[in-house]
Short mmCIF file of C-alpha atoms in Angstrom, two decimals:
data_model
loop_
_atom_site.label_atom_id
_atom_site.label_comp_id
_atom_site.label_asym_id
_atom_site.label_seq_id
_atom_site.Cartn_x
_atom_site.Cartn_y
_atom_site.Cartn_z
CA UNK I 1395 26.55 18.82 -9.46
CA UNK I 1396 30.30 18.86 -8.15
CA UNK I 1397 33.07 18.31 -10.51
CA UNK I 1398 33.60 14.91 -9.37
CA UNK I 1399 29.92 14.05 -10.09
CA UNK I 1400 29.81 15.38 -13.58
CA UNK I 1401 33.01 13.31 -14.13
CA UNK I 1402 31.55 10.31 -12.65
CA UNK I 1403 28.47 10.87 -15.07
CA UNK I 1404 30.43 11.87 -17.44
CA UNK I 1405 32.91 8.42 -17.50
CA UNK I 1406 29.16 6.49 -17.19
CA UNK I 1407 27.71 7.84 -20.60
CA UNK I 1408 31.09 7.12 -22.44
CA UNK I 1409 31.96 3.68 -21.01
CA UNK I 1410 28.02 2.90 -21.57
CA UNK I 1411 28.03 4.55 -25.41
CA UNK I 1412 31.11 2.79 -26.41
CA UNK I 1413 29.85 -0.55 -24.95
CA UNK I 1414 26.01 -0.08 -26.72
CA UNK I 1415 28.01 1.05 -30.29
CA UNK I 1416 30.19 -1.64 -30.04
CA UNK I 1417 27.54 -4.02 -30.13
CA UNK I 1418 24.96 -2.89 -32.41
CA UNK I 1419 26.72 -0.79 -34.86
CA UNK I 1420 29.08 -3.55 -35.34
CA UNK I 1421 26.32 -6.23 -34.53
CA UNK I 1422 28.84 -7.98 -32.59
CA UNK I 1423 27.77 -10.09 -29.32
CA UNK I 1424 31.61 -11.26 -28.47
CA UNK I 1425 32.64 -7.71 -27.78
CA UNK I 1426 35.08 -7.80 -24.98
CA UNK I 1427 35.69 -5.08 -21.31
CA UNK I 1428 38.84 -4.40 -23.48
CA UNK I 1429 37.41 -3.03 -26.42
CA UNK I 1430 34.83 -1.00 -24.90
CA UNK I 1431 37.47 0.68 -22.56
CA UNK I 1432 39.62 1.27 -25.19
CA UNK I 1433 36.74 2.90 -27.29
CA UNK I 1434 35.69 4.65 -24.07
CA UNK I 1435 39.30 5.96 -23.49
CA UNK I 1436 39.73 4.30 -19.94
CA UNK I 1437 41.89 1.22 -18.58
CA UNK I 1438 39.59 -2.01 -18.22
CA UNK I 1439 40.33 -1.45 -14.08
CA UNK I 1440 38.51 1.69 -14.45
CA UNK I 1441 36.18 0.33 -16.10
CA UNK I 1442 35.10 -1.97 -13.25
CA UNK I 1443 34.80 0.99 -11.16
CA UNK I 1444 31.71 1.80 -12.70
CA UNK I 1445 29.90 -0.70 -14.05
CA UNK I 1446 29.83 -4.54 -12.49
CA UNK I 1447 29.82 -6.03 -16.28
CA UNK I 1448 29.91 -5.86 -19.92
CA UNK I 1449 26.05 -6.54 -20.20
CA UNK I 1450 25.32 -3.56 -17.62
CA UNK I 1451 27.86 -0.98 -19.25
CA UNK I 1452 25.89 -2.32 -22.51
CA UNK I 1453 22.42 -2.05 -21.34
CA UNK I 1454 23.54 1.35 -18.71
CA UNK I 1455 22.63 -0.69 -16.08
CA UNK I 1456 23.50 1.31 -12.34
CA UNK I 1457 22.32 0.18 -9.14
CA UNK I 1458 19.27 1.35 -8.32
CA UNK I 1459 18.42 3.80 -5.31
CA UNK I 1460 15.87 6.18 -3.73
CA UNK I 1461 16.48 9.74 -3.60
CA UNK I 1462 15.10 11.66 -0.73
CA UNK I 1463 12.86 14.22 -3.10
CA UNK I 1464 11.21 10.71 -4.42
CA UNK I 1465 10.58 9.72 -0.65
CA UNK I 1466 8.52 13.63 -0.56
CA UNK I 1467 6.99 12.98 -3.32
CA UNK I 1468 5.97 9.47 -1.96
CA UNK I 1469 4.72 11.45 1.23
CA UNK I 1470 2.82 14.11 -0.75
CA UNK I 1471 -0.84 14.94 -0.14
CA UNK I 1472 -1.96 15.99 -3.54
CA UNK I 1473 -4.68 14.77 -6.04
CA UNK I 1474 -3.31 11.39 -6.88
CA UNK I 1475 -3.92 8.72 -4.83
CA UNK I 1476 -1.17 6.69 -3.54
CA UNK I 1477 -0.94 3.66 -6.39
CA UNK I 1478 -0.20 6.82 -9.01
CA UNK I 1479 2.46 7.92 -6.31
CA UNK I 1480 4.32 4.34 -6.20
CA UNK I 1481 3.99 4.18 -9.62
CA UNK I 1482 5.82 7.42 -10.16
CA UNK I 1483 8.42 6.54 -7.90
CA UNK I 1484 9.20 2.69 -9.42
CA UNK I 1485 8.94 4.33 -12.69
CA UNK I 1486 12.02 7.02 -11.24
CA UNK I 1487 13.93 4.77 -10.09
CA UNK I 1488 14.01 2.85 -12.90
CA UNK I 1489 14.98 6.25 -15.00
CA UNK I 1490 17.75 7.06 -13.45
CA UNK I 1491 19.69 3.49 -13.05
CA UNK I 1492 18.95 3.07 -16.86
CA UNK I 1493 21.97 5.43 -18.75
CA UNK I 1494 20.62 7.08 -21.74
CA UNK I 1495 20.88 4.43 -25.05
CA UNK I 1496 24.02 5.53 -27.56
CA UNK I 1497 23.80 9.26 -28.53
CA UNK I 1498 20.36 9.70 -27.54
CA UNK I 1499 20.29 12.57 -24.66
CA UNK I 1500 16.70 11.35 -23.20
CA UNK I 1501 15.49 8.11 -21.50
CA UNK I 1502 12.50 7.45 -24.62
CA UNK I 1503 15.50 5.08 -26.50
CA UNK I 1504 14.58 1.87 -24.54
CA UNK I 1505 13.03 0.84 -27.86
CA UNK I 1506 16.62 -0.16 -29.31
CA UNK I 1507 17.07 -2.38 -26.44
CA UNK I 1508 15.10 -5.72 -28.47
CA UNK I 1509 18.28 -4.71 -30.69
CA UNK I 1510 20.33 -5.77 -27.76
CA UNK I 1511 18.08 -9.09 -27.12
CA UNK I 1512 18.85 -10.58 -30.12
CA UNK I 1513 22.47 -10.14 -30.34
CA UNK I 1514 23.14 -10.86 -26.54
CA UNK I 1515 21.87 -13.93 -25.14
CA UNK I 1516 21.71 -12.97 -21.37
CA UNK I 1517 20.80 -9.35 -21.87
CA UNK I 1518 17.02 -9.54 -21.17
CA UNK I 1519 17.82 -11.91 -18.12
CA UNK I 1520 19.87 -9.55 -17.11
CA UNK I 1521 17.80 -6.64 -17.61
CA UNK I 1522 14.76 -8.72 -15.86
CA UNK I 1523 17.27 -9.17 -12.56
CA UNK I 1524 17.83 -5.20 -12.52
CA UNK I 1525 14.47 -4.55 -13.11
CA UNK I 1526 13.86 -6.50 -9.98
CA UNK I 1527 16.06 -4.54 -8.22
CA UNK I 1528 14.45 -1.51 -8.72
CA UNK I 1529 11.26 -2.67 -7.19
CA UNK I 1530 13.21 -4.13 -4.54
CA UNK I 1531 14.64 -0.49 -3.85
CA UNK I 1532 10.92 0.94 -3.90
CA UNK I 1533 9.44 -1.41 -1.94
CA UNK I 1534 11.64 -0.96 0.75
CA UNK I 1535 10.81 2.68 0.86
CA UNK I 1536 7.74 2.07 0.54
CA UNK I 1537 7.15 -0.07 3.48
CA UNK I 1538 9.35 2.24 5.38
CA UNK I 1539 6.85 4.66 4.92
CA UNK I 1540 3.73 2.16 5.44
CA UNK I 1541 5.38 2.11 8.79
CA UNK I 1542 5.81 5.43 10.03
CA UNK I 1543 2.64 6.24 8.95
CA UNK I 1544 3.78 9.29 6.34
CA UNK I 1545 0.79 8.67 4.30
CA UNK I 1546 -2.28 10.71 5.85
CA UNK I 1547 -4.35 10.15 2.97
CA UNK I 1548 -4.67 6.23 2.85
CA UNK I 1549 -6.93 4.60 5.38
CA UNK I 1550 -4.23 2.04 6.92
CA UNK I 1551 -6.07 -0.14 9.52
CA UNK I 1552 -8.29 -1.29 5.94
CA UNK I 1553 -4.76 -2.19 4.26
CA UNK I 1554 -2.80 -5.49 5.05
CA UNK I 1555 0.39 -5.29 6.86
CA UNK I 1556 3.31 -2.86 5.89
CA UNK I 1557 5.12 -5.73 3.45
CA UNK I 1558 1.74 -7.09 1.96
CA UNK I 1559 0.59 -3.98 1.06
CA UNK I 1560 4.18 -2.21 -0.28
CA UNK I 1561 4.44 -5.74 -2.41
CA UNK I 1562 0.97 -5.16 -4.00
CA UNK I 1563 1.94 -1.92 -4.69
CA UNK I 1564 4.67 -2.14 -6.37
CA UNK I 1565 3.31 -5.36 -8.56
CA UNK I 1566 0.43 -3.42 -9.83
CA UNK I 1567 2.88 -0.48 -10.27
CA UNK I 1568 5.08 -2.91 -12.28
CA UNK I 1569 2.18 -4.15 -14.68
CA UNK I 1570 1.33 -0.47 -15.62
CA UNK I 1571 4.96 0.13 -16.62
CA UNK I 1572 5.13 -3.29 -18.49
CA UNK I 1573 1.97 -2.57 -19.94
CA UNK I 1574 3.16 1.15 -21.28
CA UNK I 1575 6.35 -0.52 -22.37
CA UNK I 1576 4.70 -3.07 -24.66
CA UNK I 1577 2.48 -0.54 -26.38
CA UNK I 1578 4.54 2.43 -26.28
CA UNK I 1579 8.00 2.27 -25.46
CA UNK I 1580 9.19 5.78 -25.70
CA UNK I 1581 6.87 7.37 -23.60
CA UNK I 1582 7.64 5.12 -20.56
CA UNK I 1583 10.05 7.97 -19.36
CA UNK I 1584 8.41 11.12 -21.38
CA UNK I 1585 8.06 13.95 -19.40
CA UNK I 1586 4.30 14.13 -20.27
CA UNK I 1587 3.59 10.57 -20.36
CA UNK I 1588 0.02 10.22 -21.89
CA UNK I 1589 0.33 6.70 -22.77
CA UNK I 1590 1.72 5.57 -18.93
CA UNK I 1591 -1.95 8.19 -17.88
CA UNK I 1592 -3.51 6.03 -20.40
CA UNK I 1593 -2.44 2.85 -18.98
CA UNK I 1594 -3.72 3.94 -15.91
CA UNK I 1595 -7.18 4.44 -16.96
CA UNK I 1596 -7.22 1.06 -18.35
CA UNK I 1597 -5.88 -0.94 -15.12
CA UNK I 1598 -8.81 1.56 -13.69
CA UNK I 1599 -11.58 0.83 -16.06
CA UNK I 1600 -10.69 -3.25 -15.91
CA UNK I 1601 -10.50 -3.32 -11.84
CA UNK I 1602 -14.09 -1.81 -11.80
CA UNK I 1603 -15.36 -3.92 -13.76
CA UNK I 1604 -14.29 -7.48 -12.87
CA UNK I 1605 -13.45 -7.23 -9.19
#
């Protein structure tokens, strides 16, 4: 990373900490943009610079985007099929517009955000909305891909059209996720995620048998 990155990351992990402390270490809902930036060490303008409210510098919320290494991977030819591929890459994206929680230097702290839901009104709306926005962000690359035909491993001409299939896609990728989340929480983002492989086997085992 350039300097100016790691600053930029760097301003996004304390804004986000001092916001997420704020709020459940003093278990107070009415904190305001002025007492996180002042925790945070930056002017409430600055602030606004990087995040677009209080609820996403609480919750780390960023604005979700595809990186071109998750558009290879998208592409890639291996042993998993293309479902596990889109569900990698809506899982990614997800990871990195979601700050790490407090202190905690990994992504497996989305279990303290129910901590957040019951002291802030609007923050599993607004955690719904962003979540949305990440499979709007795959979706699109995923269609974009449908479309140029990148994928020599799916049979296309026995798929729907490029937007009906990326859509069912991404919904079935979704359910897995939501699924893991419910059961397992902090292994949603583990780096050897046994209960998302789990999950998987499930959505497997129950298609089989009722379709």
């Amino acid at each position: 990373l350039s300097r100016r990155q790691q600053n930029r990351i760097d301003a996004l992990r304390d804004i986000h900490r001092a916001a997420f402390d704020l709020t459940v270490a003093g278990n107070s809902p009415s904190v305001t943009v002025e007492a996180i930036s002042k925790r945070a060490g930056v002017s409430p303008r600055t602030f606004f610079n990087y995040y677009r409210s209080k609820e996403d510098a609480i919750l780390g919320l960023q604005p979700p985007t595809v990186r071109e290494e998750q558009l290879d991977a998208l592409s890639g030819h291996g042993s998993e099929g293309l479902l596990i591929r889109v569900l990698m890459l809506l899982r990614d994206v997800i990871k990195d517009s979601i700050m790490p929680v407090g202190n905690m230097a990994d992504k497996t702290d989305l279990a303290e955000f129910p901590k957040l839901f019951d002291l802030l009104p609007d923050a599993r709306q607004r955690l719904r909305a962003h979540m949305v926005a990440c499979e709007n962000a795959a979706q699109v690359a995923v269609v974009a891909k449908l479309e140029s035909n990148a994928f020599a491993d799916v049979e296309l001409d026995n798929m729907p059209d490029a937007e009906e299939s990326a859509r069912a896609l991404i919904v079935l990728a979704g359910a897995i996720l939501r699924f893991t989340y419910y059961h397992k929480p902090t292994e949603i983002f583990s780096s050897a995620p046994s209960r998302l492989e789990a999950s998987v086997q499930i959505f497997k085992k129950v298609l089989k048998e009722t379709l």
